[in-house]
PDB file of C-alpha atoms in Angstrom:
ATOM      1  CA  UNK A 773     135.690 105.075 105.378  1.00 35.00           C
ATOM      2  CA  UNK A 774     135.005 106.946 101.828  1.00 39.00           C
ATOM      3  CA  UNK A 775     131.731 108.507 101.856  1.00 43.00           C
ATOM      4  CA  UNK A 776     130.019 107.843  98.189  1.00 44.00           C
ATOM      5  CA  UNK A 777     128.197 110.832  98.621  1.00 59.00           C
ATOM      6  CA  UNK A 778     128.380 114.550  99.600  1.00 68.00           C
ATOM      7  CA  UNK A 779     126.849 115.016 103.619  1.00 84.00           C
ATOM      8  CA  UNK A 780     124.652 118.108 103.505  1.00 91.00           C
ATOM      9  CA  UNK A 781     123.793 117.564 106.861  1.00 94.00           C
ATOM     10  CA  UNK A 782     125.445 116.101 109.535  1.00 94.00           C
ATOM     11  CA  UNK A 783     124.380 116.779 113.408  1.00 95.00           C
ATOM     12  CA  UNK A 784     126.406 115.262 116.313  1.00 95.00           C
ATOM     13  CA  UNK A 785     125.354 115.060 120.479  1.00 95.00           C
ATOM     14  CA  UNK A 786     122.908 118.013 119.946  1.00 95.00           C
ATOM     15  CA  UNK A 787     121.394 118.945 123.154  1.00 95.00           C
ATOM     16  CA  UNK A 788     119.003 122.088 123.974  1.00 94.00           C
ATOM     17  CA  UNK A 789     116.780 123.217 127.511  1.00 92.00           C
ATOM     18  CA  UNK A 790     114.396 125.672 128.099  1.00 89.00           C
ATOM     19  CA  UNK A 791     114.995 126.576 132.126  1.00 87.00           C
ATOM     20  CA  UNK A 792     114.703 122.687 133.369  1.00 87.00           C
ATOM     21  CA  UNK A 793     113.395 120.729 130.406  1.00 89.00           C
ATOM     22  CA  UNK A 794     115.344 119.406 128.173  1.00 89.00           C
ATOM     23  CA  UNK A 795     114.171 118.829 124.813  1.00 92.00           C
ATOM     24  CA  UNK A 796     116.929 117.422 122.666  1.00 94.00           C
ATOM     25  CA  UNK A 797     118.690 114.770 124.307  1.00 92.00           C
ATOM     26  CA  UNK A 798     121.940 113.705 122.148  1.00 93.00           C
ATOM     27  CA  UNK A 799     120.366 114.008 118.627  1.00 95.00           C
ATOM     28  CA  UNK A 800     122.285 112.359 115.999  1.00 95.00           C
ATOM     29  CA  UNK A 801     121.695 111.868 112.244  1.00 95.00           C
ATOM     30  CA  UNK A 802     123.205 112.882 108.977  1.00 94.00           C
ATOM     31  CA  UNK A 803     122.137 112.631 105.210  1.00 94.00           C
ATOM     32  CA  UNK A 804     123.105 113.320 101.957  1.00 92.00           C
ATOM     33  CA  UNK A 805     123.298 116.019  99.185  1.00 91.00           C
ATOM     34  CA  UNK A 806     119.803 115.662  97.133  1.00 91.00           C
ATOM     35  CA  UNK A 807     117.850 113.532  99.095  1.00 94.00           C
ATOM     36  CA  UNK A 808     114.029 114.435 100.748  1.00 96.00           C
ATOM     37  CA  UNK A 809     114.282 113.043 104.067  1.00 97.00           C
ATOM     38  CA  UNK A 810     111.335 113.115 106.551  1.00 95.00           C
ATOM     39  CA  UNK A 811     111.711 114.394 110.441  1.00 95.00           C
ATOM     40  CA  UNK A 812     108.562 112.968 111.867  1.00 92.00           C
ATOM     41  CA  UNK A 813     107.059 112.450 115.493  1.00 89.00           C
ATOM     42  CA  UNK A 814     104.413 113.061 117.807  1.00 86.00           C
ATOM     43  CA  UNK A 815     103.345 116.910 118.917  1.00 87.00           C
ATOM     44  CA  UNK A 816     106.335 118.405 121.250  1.00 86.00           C
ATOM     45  CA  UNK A 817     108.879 115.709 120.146  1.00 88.00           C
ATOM     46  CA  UNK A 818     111.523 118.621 119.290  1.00 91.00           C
ATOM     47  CA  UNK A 819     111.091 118.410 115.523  1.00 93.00           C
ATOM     48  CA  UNK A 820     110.856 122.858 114.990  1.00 93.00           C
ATOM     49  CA  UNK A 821     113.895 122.572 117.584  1.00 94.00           C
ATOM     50  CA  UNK A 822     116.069 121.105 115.627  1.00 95.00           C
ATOM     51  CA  UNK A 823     114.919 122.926 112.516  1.00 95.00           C
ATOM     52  CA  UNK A 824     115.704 126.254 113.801  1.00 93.00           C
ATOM     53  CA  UNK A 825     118.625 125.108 115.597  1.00 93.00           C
ATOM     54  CA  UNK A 826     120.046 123.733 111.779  1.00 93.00           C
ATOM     55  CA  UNK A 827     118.940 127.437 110.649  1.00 91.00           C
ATOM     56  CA  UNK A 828     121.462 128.627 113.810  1.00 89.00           C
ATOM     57  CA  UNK A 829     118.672 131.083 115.014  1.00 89.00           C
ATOM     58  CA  UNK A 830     118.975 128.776 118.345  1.00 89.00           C
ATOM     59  CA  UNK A 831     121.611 128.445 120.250  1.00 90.00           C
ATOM     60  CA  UNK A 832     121.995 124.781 121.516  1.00 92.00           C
ATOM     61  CA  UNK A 833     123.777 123.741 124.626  1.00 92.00           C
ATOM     62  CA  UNK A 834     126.253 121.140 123.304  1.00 94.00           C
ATOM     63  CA  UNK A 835     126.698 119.203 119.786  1.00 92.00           C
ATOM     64  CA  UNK A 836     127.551 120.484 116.831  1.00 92.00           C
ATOM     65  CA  UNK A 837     125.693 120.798 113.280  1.00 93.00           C
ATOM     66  CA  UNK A 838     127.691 121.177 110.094  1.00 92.00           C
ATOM     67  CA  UNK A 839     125.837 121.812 106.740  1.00 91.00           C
ATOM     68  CA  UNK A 840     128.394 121.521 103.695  1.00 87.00           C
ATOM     69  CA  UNK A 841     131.276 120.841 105.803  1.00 86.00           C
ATOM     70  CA  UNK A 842     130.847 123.865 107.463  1.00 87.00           C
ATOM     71  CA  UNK A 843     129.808 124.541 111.334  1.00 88.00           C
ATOM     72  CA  UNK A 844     126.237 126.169 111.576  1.00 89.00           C
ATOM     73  CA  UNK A 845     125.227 128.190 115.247  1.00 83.00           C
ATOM     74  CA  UNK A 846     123.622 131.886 116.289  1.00 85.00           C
ATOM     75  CA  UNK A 847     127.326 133.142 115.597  1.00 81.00           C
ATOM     76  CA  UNK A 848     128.777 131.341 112.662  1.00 75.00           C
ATOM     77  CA  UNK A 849     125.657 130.645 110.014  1.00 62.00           C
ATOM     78  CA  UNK A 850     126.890 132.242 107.034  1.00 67.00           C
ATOM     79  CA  UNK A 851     126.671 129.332 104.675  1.00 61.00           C
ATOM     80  CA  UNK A 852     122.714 129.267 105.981  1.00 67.00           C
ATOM     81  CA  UNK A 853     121.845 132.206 104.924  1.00 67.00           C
ATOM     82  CA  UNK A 854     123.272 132.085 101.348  1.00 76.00           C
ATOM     83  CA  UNK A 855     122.204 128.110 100.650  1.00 88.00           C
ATOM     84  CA  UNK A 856     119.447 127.193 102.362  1.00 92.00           C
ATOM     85  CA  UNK A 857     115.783 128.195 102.311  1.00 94.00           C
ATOM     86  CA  UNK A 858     113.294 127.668 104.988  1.00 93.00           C
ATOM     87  CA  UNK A 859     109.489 127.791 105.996  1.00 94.00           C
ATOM     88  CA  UNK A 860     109.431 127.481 109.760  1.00 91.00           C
ATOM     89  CA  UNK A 861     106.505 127.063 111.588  1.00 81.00           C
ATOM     90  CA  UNK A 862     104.715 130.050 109.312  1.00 80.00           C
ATOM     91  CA  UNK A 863     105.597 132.204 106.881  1.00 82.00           C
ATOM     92  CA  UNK A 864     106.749 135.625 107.878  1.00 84.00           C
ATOM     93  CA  UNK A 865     104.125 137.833 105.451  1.00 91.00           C
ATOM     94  CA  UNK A 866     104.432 141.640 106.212  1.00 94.00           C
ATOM     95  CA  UNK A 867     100.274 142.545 105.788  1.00 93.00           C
ATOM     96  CA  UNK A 868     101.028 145.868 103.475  1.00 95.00           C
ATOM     97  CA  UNK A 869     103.813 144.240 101.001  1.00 96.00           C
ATOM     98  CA  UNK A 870     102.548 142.347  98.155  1.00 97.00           C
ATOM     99  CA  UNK A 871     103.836 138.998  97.369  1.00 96.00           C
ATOM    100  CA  UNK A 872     105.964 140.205  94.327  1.00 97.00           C
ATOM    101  CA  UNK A 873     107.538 143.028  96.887  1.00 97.00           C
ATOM    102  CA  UNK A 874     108.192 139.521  99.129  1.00 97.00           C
ATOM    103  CA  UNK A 875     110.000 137.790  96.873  1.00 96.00           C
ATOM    104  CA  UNK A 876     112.619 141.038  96.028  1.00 96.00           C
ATOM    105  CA  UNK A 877     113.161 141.157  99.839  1.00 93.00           C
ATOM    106  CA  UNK A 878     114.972 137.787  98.927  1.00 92.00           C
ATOM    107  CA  UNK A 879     116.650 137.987  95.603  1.00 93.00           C
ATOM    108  CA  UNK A 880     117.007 140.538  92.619  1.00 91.00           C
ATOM    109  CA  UNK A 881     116.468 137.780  89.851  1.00 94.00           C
ATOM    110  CA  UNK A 882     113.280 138.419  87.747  1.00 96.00           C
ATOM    111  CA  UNK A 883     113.466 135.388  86.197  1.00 96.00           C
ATOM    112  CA  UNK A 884     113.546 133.248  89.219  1.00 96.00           C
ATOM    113  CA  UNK A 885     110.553 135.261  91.103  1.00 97.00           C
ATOM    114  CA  UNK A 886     108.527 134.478  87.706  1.00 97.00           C
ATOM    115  CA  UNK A 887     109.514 131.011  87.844  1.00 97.00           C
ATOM    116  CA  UNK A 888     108.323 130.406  91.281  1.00 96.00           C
ATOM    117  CA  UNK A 889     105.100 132.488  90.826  1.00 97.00           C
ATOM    118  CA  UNK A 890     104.026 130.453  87.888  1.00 96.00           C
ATOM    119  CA  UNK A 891     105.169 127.116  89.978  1.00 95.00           C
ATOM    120  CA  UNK A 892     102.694 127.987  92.563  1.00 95.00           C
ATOM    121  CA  UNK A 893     100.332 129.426  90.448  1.00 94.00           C
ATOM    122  CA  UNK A 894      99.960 132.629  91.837  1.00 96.00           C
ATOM    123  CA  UNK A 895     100.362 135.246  89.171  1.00 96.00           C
ATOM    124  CA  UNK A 896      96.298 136.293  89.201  1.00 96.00           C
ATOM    125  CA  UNK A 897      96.977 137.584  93.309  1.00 96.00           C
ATOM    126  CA  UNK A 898     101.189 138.537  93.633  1.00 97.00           C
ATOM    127  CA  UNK A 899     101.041 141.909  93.427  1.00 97.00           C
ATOM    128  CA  UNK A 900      98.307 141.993  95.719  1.00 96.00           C
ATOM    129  CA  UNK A 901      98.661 143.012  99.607  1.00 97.00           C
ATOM    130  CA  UNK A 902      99.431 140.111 101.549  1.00 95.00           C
ATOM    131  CA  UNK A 903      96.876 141.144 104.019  1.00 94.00           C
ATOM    132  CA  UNK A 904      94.182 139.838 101.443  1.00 95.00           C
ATOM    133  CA  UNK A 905      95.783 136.705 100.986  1.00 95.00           C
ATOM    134  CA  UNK A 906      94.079 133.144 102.493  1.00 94.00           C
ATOM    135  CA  UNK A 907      95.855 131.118 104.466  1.00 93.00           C
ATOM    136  CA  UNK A 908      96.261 128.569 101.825  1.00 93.00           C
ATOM    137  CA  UNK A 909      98.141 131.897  99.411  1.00 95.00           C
ATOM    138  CA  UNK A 910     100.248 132.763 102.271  1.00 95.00           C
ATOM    139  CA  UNK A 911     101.355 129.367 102.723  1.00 95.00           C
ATOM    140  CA  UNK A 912     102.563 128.966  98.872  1.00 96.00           C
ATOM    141  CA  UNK A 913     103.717 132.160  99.462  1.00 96.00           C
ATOM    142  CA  UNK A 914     105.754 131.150 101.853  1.00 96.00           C
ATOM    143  CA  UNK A 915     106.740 128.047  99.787  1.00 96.00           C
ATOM    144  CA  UNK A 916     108.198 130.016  97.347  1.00 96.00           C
ATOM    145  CA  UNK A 917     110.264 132.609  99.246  1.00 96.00           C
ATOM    146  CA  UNK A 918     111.763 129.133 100.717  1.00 96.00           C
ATOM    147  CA  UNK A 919     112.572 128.028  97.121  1.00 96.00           C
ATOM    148  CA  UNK A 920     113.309 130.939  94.724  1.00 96.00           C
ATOM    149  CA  UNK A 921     116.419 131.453  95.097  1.00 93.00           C
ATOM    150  CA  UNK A 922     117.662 127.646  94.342  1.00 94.00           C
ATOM    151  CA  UNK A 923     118.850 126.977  97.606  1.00 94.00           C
ATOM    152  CA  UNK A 924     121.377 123.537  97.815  1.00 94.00           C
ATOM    153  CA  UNK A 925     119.008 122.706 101.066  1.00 95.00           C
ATOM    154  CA  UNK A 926     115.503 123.338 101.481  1.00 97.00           C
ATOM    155  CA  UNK A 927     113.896 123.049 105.175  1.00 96.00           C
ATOM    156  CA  UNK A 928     110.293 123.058 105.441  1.00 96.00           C
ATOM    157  CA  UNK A 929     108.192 123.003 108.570  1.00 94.00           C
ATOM    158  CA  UNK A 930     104.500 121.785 107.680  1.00 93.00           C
ATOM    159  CA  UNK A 931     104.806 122.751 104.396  1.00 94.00           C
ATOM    160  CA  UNK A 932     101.314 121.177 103.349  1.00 92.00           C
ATOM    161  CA  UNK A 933      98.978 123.281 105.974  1.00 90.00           C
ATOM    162  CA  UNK A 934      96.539 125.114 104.369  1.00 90.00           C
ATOM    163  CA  UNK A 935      97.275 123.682 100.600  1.00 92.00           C
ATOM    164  CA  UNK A 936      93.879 122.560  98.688  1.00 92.00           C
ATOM    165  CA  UNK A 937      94.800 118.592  97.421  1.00 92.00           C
ATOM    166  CA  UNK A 938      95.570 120.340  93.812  1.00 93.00           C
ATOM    167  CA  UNK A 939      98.183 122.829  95.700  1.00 93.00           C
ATOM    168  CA  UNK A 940      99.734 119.690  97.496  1.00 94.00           C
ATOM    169  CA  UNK A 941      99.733 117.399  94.611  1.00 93.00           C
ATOM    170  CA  UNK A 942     101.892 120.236  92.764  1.00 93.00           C
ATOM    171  CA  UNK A 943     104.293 121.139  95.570  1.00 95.00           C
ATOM    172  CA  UNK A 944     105.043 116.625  95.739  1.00 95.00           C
ATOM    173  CA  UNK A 945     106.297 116.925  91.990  1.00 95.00           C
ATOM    174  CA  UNK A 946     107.889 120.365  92.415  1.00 96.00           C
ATOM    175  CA  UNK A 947     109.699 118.976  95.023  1.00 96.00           C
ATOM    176  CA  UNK A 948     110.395 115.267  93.568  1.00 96.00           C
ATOM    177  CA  UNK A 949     111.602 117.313  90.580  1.00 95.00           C
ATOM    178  CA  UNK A 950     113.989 119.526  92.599  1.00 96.00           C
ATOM    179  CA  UNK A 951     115.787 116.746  94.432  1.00 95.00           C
ATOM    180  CA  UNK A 952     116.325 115.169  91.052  1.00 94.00           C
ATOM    181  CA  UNK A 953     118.275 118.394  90.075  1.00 94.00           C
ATOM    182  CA  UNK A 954     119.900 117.930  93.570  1.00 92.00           C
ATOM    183  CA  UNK A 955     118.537 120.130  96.002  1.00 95.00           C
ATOM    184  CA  UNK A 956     118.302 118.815  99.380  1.00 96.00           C
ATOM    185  CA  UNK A 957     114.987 118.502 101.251  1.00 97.00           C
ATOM    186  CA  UNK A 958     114.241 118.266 104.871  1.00 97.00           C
ATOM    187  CA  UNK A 959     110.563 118.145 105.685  1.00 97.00           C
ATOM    188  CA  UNK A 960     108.302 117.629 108.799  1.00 94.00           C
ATOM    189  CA  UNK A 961     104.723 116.818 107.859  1.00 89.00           C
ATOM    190  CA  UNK A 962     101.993 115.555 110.123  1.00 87.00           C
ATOM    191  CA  UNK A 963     100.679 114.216 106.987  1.00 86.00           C
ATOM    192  CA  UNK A 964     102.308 110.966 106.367  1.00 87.00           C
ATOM    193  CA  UNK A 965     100.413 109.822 103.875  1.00 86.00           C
ATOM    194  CA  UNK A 966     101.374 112.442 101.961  1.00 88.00           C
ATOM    195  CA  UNK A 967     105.011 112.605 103.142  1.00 90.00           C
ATOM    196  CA  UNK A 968     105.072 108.953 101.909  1.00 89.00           C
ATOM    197  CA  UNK A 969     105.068 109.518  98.737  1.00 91.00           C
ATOM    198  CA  UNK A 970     107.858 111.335  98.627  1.00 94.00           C
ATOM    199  CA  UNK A 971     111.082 110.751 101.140  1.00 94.00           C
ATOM    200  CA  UNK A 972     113.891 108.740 100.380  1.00 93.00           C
ATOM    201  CA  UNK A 973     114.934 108.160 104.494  1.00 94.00           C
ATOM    202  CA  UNK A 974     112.795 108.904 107.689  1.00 93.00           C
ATOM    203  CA  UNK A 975     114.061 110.088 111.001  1.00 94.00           C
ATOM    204  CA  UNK A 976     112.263 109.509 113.837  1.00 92.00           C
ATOM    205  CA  UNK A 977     112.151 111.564 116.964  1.00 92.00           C
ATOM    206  CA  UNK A 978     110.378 111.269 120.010  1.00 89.00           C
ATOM    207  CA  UNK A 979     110.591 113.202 123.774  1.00 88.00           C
ATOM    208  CA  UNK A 980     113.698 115.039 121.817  1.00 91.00           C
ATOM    209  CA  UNK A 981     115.550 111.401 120.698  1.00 91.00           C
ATOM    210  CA  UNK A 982     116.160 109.943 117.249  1.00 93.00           C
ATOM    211  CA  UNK A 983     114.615 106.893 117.746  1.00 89.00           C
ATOM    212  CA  UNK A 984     115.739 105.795 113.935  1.00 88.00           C
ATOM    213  CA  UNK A 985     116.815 106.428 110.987  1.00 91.00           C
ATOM    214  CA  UNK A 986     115.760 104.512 108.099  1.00 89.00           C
ATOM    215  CA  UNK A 987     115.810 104.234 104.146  1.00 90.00           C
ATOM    216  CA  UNK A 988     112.204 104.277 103.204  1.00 87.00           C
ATOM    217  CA  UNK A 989     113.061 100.730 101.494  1.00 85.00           C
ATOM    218  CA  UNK A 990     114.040  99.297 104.995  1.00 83.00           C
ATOM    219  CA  UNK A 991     110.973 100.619 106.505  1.00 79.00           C
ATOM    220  CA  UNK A 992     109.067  98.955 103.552  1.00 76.00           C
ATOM    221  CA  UNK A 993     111.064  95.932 104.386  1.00 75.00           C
ATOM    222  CA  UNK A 994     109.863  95.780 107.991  1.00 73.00           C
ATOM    223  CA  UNK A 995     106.390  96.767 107.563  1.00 75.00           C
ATOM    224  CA  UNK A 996     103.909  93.784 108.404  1.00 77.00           C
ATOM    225  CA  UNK A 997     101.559  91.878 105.734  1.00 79.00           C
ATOM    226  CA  UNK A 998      98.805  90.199 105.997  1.00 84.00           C
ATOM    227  CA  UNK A 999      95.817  88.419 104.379  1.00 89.00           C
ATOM    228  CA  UNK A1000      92.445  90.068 104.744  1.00 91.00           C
ATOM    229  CA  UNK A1001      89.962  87.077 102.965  1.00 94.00           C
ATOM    230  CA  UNK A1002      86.546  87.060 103.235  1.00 94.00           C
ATOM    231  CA  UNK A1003      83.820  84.079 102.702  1.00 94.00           C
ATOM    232  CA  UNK A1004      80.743  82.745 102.355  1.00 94.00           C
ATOM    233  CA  UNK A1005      81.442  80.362 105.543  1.00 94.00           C
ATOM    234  CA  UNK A1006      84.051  82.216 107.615  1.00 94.00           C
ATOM    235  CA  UNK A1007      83.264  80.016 110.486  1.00 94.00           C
ATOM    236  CA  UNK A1008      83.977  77.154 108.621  1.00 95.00           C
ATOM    237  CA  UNK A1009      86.959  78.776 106.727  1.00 95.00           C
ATOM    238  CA  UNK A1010      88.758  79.947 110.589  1.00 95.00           C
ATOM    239  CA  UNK A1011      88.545  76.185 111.520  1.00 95.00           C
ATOM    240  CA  UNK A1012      89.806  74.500 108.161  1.00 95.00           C
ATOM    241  CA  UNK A1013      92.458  77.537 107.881  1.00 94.00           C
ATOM    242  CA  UNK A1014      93.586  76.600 111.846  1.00 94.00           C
ATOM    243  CA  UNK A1015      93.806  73.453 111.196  1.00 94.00           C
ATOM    244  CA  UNK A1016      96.095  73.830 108.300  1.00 94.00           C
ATOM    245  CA  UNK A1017      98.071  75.568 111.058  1.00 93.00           C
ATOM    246  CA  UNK A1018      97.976  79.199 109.084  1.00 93.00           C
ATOM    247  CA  UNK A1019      98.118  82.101 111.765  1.00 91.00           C
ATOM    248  CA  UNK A1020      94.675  83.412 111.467  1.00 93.00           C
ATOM    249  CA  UNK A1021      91.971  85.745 113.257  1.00 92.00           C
ATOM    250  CA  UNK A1022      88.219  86.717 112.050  1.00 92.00           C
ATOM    251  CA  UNK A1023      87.970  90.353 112.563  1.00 89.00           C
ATOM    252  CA  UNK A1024      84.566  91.403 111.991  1.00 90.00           C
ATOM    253  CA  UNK A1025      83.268  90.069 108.165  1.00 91.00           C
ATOM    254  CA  UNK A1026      86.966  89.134 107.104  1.00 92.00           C
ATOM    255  CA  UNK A1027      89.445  86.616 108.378  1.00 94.00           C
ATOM    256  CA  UNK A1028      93.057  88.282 108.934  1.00 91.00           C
ATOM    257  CA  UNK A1029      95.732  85.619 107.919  1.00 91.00           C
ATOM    258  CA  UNK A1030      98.971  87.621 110.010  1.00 81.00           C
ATOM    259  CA  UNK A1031     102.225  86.656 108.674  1.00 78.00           C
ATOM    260  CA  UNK A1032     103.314  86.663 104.931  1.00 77.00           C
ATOM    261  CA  UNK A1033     102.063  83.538 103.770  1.00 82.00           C
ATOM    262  CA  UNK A1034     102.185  81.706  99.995  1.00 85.00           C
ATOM    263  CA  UNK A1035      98.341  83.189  98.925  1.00 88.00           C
ATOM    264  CA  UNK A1036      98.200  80.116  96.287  1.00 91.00           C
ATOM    265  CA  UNK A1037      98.325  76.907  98.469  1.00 92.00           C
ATOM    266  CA  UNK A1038      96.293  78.911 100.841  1.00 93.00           C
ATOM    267  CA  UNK A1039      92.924  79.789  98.682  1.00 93.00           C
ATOM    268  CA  UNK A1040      93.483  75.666  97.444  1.00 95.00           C
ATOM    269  CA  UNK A1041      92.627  74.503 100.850  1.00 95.00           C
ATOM    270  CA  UNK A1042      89.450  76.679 101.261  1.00 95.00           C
ATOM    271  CA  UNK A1043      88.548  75.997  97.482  1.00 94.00           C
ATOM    272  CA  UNK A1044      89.032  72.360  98.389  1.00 95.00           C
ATOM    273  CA  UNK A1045      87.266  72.464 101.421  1.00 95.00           C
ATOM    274  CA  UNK A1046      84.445  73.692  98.821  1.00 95.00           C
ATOM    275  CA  UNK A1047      84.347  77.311 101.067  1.00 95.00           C
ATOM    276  CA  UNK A1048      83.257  80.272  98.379  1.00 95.00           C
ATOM    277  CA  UNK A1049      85.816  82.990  98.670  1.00 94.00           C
ATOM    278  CA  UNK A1050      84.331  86.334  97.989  1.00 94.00           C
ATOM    279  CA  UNK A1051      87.149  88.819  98.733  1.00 92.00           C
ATOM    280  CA  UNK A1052      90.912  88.139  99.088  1.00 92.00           C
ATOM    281  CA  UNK A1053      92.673  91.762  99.626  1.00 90.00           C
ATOM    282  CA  UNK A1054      96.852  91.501 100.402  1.00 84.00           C
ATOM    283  CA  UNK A1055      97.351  94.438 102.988  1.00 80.00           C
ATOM    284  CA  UNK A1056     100.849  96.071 103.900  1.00 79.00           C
ATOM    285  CA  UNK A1057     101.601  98.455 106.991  1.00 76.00           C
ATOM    286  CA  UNK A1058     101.651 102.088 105.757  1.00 79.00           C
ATOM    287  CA  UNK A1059     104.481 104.918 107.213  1.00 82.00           C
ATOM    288  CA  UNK A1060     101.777 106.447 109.692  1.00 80.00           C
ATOM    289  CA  UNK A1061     100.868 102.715 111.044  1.00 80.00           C
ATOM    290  CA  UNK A1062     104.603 101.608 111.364  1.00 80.00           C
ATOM    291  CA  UNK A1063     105.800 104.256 113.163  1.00 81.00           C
ATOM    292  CA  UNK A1064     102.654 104.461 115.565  1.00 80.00           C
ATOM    293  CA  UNK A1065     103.821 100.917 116.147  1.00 79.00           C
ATOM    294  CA  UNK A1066     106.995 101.437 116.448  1.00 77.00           C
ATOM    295  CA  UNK A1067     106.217 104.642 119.175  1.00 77.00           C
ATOM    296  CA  UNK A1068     103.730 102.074 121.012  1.00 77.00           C
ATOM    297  CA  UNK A1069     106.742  99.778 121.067  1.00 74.00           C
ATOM    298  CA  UNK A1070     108.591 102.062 122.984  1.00 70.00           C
ATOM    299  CA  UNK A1071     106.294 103.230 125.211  1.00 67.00           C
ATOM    300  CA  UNK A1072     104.944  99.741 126.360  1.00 60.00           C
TER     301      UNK A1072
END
């Protein structure tokens, strides 16, 4: 079959031990040129594995990763180290360089080490020593070795540690922006809300296994709604909403109606019931909650 789009990346049976564990068990997935794609999962799961295995500074024990069409490992990683920029785990700062002196250890363009310093905001501390830099400084610092040179694929290990709200507000447009102009992003955030807001799939990795890969519409399509309503008579209301056989629970001060229900004929047969309704709130399963759900799922 055609593919409609460019792959960027595309990994296949990737497997990798340390002495007797193994922590990437037949890891499989594949996306497209200029899309942001989230590799999530609990602590340990194998997500920095897989990053620096894509980067070919691991050496794997089977599978294969290609980025552009071409193979990526310790031996052949050429096209790595011209197209893709990376922030794994933390940034490698050198205490006595400046950040300015950083940035030329990457790329002889003027223009694009001024671009990225006034992207981050930086230009009041670059060409300080990086040994009087906060942790929040290095980080962008970081950032922005990762991204000035344009790279067609962008890989980005907890990107949003140590960034004030302002800092992570800015990099979630810089990189919404980027993708738009087709650069590639692969991210791994523990913070999902913030990831959220910005990845067109999510992969899902557990105990080193893709567990799924989803569009972030299909996750939106399978994330649960409910009701949350709240009354002057709950008592009353759970009974008359029962027997109107409506799949209800009172949790606390507010009755939880489960499934997706018509909200119209519902608040009609509390209203006619003459119940006051105080507080009617419509309530939909957010990334972090689905796939907690989803790993409980597993686990049960």
């Amino acid at each position: 079959m055609q593919r409609i789009q460019e792959s960027m990346v595309r990994v296949v049976g990737l497997r990798k031990t340390f002495g007797r564990r193994t922590v990437l068990h037949d890891v499989n997935f594949e996306f497209s040129a200029g899309k942001i794609v989230g590799l999530v999962g609990p602590n340990g799961a194998g997500k920095t594995t897989i990053m620096k295995a894509l980067l070919g500074l691991l050496a794997t024990d089977a599978g294969n990763i290609r980025i552009l069409s071409q193979p990526v490992s310790v031996t052949t990683h050429t096209v790595v180290t011209q197209q893709v920029g990376a922030l794994i785990e933390r940034p490698a700062i050198y205490p006595f360089l400046s950040g300015w002196q950083h940035l030329q250890l990457i790329t002889n363009s003027v223009a694009q080490m001024k671009w990225v310093v006034q992207v981050f905001q930086m230009e009041h501390y670059i060409y300080r020593p990086a040994k009087r830099y906060s942790l929040g400084m290095k980080q962008k610092l970081g950032i922005a070795m990762a991204l000035v040179n344009r790279p067609r694929l962008v890989i980005l290990d907890e990107p949003m540690n140590g960034l004030d709200p302002q800092s992570v507000k800015r990099l979630r447009h810089l990189i919404v922006q980027l993708a738009r102009e087709g650069t590639t992003f692969l991210i791994s955030s523990h913070i999902l809300s913030e990831l959220e807001k910005i990845i067109d799939t999510v992969i899902l990795i557990d105990q080193g296994q893709v567990l799924l890969q989803r569009t972030m519409a299909q996750f939106q399509e399978s994330a649960r709604q409910s009701l949350m309503i709240r009354t002057m008579e709950n008592a009353r209301a759970l009974r008359v909403l029962l027997q109107a056989d409506y799949p209800v629970i009172q949790r606390g001060s507010d009755l939880i109606v489960s499934k997706p229900v018509a909200l119209t004929p519902l608040l009609h047969i509390l209203l006619d019931a003459h119940i006051q309704i105080l507080k009617v709130n419509q309530y939909q399963e957010d990334l972090e909650t689905v796939l907690l759900r989803l790993l409980a799922e597993r686990k049960a």
